[in-house]
Amino acid sequence: MHLLVYGPGRLGATVIEAATTAGWPRPDVVRRAVDGTRDPAPLVDVVLDASRGDAVLDNVAHALDTGNRSFILAATGWDADVSAVRARLLD
């Protein structure tokens, strides 16, 4: 299973370690460049968002733009964006 991780903090790092220990390919990690840009997201089996709540909507859109369709949204604090995230996922 190939993962894409947004938010390689404590949770994201733990998932990355568990995945590689289980023999999965090393997960891709999305980071922003200093100028705020980022490369297109790779197409993966599952996207894990373990970032900050205020980044979830942008991260979902970023992953969807390259065809990703399976998500685990493990970030907290994105209640204000639930409707927008839902709409993007169901679009």
Tab-separated table of N, CA and C in Angstrom:
chain	number	residue	atom	x	y	z
A	1	MET	N	0.856	-1.172	0.000
A	1	MET	CA	0.000	0.000	0.000
A	1	MET	C	0.896	1.227	0.000
A	2	HIS	N	0.601	2.143	-0.881
A	2	HIS	CA	1.396	3.365	-0.986
A	2	HIS	C	0.615	4.526	-0.366
A	3	LEU	N	1.235	5.206	0.590
A	3	LEU	CA	0.606	6.311	1.311
A	3	LEU	C	1.206	7.642	0.919
A	4	LEU	N	0.385	8.670	1.064
A	4	LEU	CA	0.825	10.060	0.962
A	4	LEU	C	0.455	10.717	2.277
A	5	VAL	N	1.416	11.358	2.935
A	5	VAL	CA	1.189	11.937	4.250
A	5	VAL	C	1.333	13.454	4.192
A	6	TYR	N	0.297	14.121	4.651
A	6	TYR	CA	0.349	15.563	4.898
A	6	TYR	C	0.488	15.714	6.410
A	7	GLY	N	1.483	16.451	6.862
A	7	GLY	CA	1.668	16.655	8.291
A	7	GLY	C	2.532	15.580	8.916
A	8	PRO	N	3.846	15.618	8.642
A	8	PRO	CA	4.722	14.587	9.181
A	8	PRO	C	5.166	14.868	10.623
A	9	GLY	N	4.250	15.364	11.448
A	9	GLY	CA	4.543	15.579	12.863
A	9	GLY	C	4.514	14.261	13.611
A	10	ARG	N	4.096	14.287	14.855
A	10	ARG	CA	4.119	13.059	15.668
A	10	ARG	C	3.261	11.949	15.071
A	11	LEU	N	1.999	12.244	14.741
A	11	LEU	CA	1.119	11.213	14.191
A	11	LEU	C	1.610	10.750	12.827
A	12	GLY	N	1.887	11.694	11.951
A	12	GLY	CA	2.349	11.338	10.607
A	12	GLY	C	3.632	10.523	10.637
A	13	ALA	N	4.570	10.920	11.490
A	13	ALA	CA	5.835	10.192	11.600
A	13	ALA	C	5.621	8.780	12.131
A	14	THR	N	4.691	8.630	13.058
A	14	THR	CA	4.385	7.305	13.599
A	14	THR	C	3.794	6.408	12.522
A	15	VAL	N	2.905	6.951	11.708
A	15	VAL	CA	2.316	6.171	10.614
A	15	VAL	C	3.383	5.812	9.584
A	16	ILE	N	4.253	6.748	9.261
A	16	ILE	CA	5.338	6.477	8.313
A	16	ILE	C	6.225	5.352	8.831
A	17	GLU	N	6.584	5.422	10.102
A	17	GLU	CA	7.425	4.381	10.689
A	17	GLU	C	6.719	3.024	10.680
A	18	ALA	N	5.441	3.008	11.047
A	18	ALA	CA	4.693	1.745	11.068
A	18	ALA	C	4.571	1.153	9.665
A	19	ALA	N	4.330	2.007	8.686
A	19	ALA	CA	4.190	1.528	7.307
A	19	ALA	C	5.493	0.917	6.801
A	20	THR	N	6.593	1.601	7.032
A	20	THR	CA	7.869	1.076	6.540
A	20	THR	C	8.281	-0.178	7.310
A	21	THR	N	7.984	-0.227	8.598
A	21	THR	CA	8.271	-1.415	9.395
A	21	THR	C	7.469	-2.616	8.884
A	22	ALA	N	6.252	-2.359	8.427
A	22	ALA	CA	5.402	-3.428	7.893
A	22	ALA	C	5.796	-3.837	6.477
A	23	GLY	N	6.792	-3.154	5.909
A	23	GLY	CA	7.265	-3.521	4.578
A	23	GLY	C	6.613	-2.768	3.439
A	24	TRP	N	5.792	-1.776	3.763
A	24	TRP	CA	5.178	-0.964	2.716
A	24	TRP	C	6.226	-0.036	2.115
A	25	PRO	N	5.978	0.442	0.902
A	25	PRO	CA	6.895	1.432	0.335
A	25	PRO	C	6.935	2.675	1.223
A	26	ARG	N	8.059	3.330	1.248
A	26	ARG	CA	8.201	4.551	2.046
A	26	ARG	C	7.128	5.548	1.605
A	27	PRO	N	6.283	6.015	2.534
A	27	PRO	CA	5.238	6.983	2.168
A	27	PRO	C	5.824	8.284	1.636
A	28	ASP	N	5.110	8.881	0.703
A	28	ASP	CA	5.470	10.217	0.244
A	28	ASP	C	4.988	11.213	1.285
A	29	VAL	N	5.756	12.278	1.470
A	29	VAL	CA	5.400	13.328	2.413
A	29	VAL	C	5.339	14.638	1.645
A	30	VAL	N	4.246	15.372	1.837
A	30	VAL	CA	4.084	16.653	1.162
A	30	VAL	C	4.531	17.767	2.096
A	31	ARG	N	5.416	18.592	1.585
A	31	ARG	CA	5.866	19.776	2.327
A	31	ARG	C	5.807	20.966	1.383
A	32	ARG	N	5.554	22.114	1.953
A	32	ARG	CA	5.567	23.348	1.160
A	32	ARG	C	6.993	23.870	1.078
A	33	ALA	N	7.313	24.447	-0.072
A	33	ALA	CA	8.592	25.135	-0.228
A	33	ALA	C	8.542	26.453	0.547
A	34	VAL	N	9.677	27.066	0.723
A	34	VAL	CA	9.748	28.338	1.448
A	34	VAL	C	8.820	29.372	0.827
A	35	ASP	N	8.662	29.337	-0.500
A	35	ASP	CA	7.800	30.317	-1.173
A	35	ASP	C	6.318	29.919	-1.143
A	36	GLY	N	5.985	28.816	-0.455
A	36	GLY	CA	4.589	28.404	-0.309
A	36	GLY	C	4.095	27.450	-1.373
A	37	THR	N	4.905	27.152	-2.369
A	37	THR	CA	4.492	26.236	-3.433
A	37	THR	C	4.795	24.796	-3.032
A	38	ARG	N	4.217	23.886	-3.764
A	38	ARG	CA	4.541	22.479	-3.578
A	38	ARG	C	4.336	21.750	-4.894
A	39	ASP	N	5.046	20.669	-5.053
A	39	ASP	CA	4.927	19.851	-6.250
A	39	ASP	C	3.558	19.187	-6.270
A	40	PRO	N	3.095	18.749	-7.443
A	40	PRO	CA	1.834	18.000	-7.489
A	40	PRO	C	1.921	16.757	-6.605
A	41	ALA	N	0.813	16.380	-6.037
A	41	ALA	CA	0.765	15.188	-5.195
A	41	ALA	C	0.904	13.952	-6.074
A	42	PRO	N	1.646	12.953	-5.610
A	42	PRO	CA	1.697	11.701	-6.372
A	42	PRO	C	0.371	10.950	-6.225
A	43	LEU	N	0.088	10.091	-7.163
A	43	LEU	CA	-1.099	9.244	-7.086
A	43	LEU	C	-0.758	8.056	-6.189
A	44	VAL	N	-1.540	7.874	-5.128
A	44	VAL	CA	-1.258	6.826	-4.128
A	44	VAL	C	-2.530	6.052	-3.810
A	45	ASP	N	-2.385	5.022	-2.990
A	45	ASP	CA	-3.543	4.236	-2.574
A	45	ASP	C	-4.383	4.977	-1.536
A	46	VAL	N	-3.718	5.624	-0.577
A	46	VAL	CA	-4.419	6.328	0.506
A	46	VAL	C	-3.662	7.592	0.871
A	47	VAL	N	-4.423	8.667	1.069
A	47	VAL	CA	-3.883	9.940	1.539
A	47	VAL	C	-4.214	10.071	3.019
A	48	LEU	N	-3.202	10.332	3.835
A	48	LEU	CA	-3.394	10.580	5.261
A	48	LEU	C	-3.111	12.046	5.531
A	49	ASP	N	-4.112	12.750	6.041
A	49	ASP	CA	-3.894	14.133	6.447
A	49	ASP	C	-3.813	14.174	7.965
A	50	ALA	N	-2.606	14.365	8.461
A	50	ALA	CA	-2.349	14.480	9.895
A	50	ALA	C	-1.768	15.862	10.174
A	51	SER	N	-2.219	16.834	9.391
A	51	SER	CA	-1.688	18.189	9.482
A	51	SER	C	-2.483	19.020	10.483
A	52	ARG	N	-2.485	20.325	10.268
A	52	ARG	CA	-3.270	21.254	11.086
A	52	ARG	C	-4.657	21.402	10.478
A	53	GLY	N	-5.623	21.718	11.318
A	53	GLY	CA	-6.991	21.878	10.862
A	53	GLY	C	-7.161	22.905	9.769
A	54	ASP	N	-6.404	23.985	9.834
A	54	ASP	CA	-6.550	25.043	8.832
A	54	ASP	C	-5.923	24.681	7.487
A	55	ALA	N	-5.287	23.521	7.399
A	55	ALA	CA	-4.661	23.096	6.144
A	55	ALA	C	-5.431	21.985	5.439
A	56	VAL	N	-6.415	21.398	6.103
A	56	VAL	CA	-7.094	20.216	5.564
A	56	VAL	C	-7.747	20.488	4.217
A	57	LEU	N	-8.509	21.543	4.085
A	57	LEU	CA	-9.205	21.820	2.829
A	57	LEU	C	-8.211	21.961	1.682
A	58	ASP	N	-7.150	22.690	1.892
A	58	ASP	CA	-6.134	22.872	0.855
A	58	ASP	C	-5.439	21.543	0.530
A	59	ASN	N	-5.167	20.749	1.554
A	59	ASN	CA	-4.508	19.459	1.324
A	59	ASN	C	-5.404	18.500	0.547
A	60	VAL	N	-6.674	18.462	0.889
A	60	VAL	CA	-7.616	17.610	0.166
A	60	VAL	C	-7.673	18.033	-1.304
A	61	ALA	N	-7.788	19.324	-1.539
A	61	ALA	CA	-7.826	19.821	-2.917
A	61	ALA	C	-6.540	19.471	-3.660
A	62	HIS	N	-5.409	19.625	-3.007
A	62	HIS	CA	-4.114	19.320	-3.617
A	62	HIS	C	-4.044	17.846	-4.025
A	63	ALA	N	-4.462	16.944	-3.142
A	63	ALA	CA	-4.422	15.517	-3.450
A	63	ALA	C	-5.448	15.129	-4.517
A	64	LEU	N	-6.625	15.731	-4.454
A	64	LEU	CA	-7.655	15.439	-5.454
A	64	LEU	C	-7.228	15.873	-6.849
A	65	ASP	N	-6.473	16.961	-6.938
A	65	ASP	CA	-6.052	17.496	-8.237
A	65	ASP	C	-5.266	16.490	-9.070
A	66	THR	N	-4.633	15.524	-8.430
A	66	THR	CA	-3.877	14.524	-9.189
A	66	THR	C	-4.558	13.163	-9.205
A	67	GLY	N	-5.820	13.121	-8.785
A	67	GLY	CA	-6.599	11.903	-8.932
A	67	GLY	C	-6.719	11.023	-7.702
A	68	ASN	N	-6.172	11.442	-6.581
A	68	ASN	CA	-6.321	10.643	-5.364
A	68	ASN	C	-7.771	10.671	-4.917
A	69	ARG	N	-8.261	9.522	-4.416
A	69	ARG	CA	-9.672	9.429	-4.035
A	69	ARG	C	-9.914	8.768	-2.684
A	70	SER	N	-8.880	8.240	-2.042
A	70	SER	CA	-9.046	7.582	-0.743
A	70	SER	C	-8.307	8.389	0.320
A	71	PHE	N	-9.051	8.813	1.333
A	71	PHE	CA	-8.501	9.725	2.336
A	71	PHE	C	-8.755	9.240	3.753
A	72	ILE	N	-7.797	9.496	4.619
A	72	ILE	CA	-7.972	9.406	6.064
A	72	ILE	C	-7.671	10.801	6.586
A	73	LEU	N	-8.671	11.453	7.146
A	73	LEU	CA	-8.494	12.810	7.663
A	73	LEU	C	-8.346	12.720	9.174
A	74	ALA	N	-7.107	12.733	9.633
A	74	ALA	CA	-6.794	12.554	11.043
A	74	ALA	C	-6.440	13.859	11.735
A	75	ALA	N	-6.485	14.958	11.013
A	75	ALA	CA	-6.218	16.269	11.615
A	75	ALA	C	-7.406	16.654	12.491
A	76	THR	N	-7.172	17.522	13.436
A	76	THR	CA	-8.246	18.041	14.275
A	76	THR	C	-8.392	19.534	14.021
A	77	GLY	N	-9.534	20.068	14.416
A	77	GLY	CA	-9.730	21.503	14.336
A	77	GLY	C	-10.138	22.033	12.975
A	78	TRP	N	-10.753	21.203	12.148
A	78	TRP	CA	-11.185	21.690	10.831
A	78	TRP	C	-12.700	21.716	10.714
A	79	ASP	N	-13.365	21.829	11.842
A	79	ASP	CA	-14.838	21.852	11.877
A	79	ASP	C	-15.445	22.907	10.955
A	80	ALA	N	-14.832	24.066	10.890
A	80	ALA	CA	-15.362	25.151	10.063
A	80	ALA	C	-15.343	24.802	8.575
A	81	ASP	N	-14.500	23.856	8.187
A	81	ASP	CA	-14.366	23.494	6.770
A	81	ASP	C	-15.030	22.173	6.400
A	82	VAL	N	-15.778	21.580	7.322
A	82	VAL	CA	-16.372	20.263	7.058
A	82	VAL	C	-17.222	20.276	5.787
A	83	SER	N	-18.081	21.259	5.626
A	83	SER	CA	-18.945	21.300	4.437
A	83	SER	C	-18.134	21.445	3.160
A	84	ALA	N	-17.122	22.292	3.186
A	84	ALA	CA	-16.294	22.504	1.997
A	84	ALA	C	-15.485	21.256	1.673
A	85	VAL	N	-14.934	20.595	2.689
A	85	VAL	CA	-14.175	19.364	2.468
A	85	VAL	C	-15.099	18.291	1.921
A	86	ARG	N	-16.259	18.137	2.512
A	86	ARG	CA	-17.227	17.139	2.046
A	86	ARG	C	-17.574	17.389	0.568
A	87	ALA	N	-17.831	18.639	0.233
A	87	ALA	CA	-18.181	18.979	-1.150
A	87	ALA	C	-17.053	18.621	-2.106
A	88	ARG	N	-15.813	18.898	-1.721
A	88	ARG	CA	-14.670	18.565	-2.582
A	88	ARG	C	-14.527	17.054	-2.753
A	89	LEU	N	-14.720	16.316	-1.667
A	89	LEU	CA	-14.579	14.869	-1.737
A	89	LEU	C	-15.678	14.212	-2.558
A	90	LEU	N	-16.871	14.794	-2.543
A	90	LEU	CA	-17.999	14.211	-3.256
A	90	LEU	C	-18.160	14.742	-4.667
A	91	ASP	N	-17.338	15.693	-5.044
A	91	ASP	CA	-17.421	16.317	-6.361
A	91	ASP	C	-17.023	15.356	-7.443
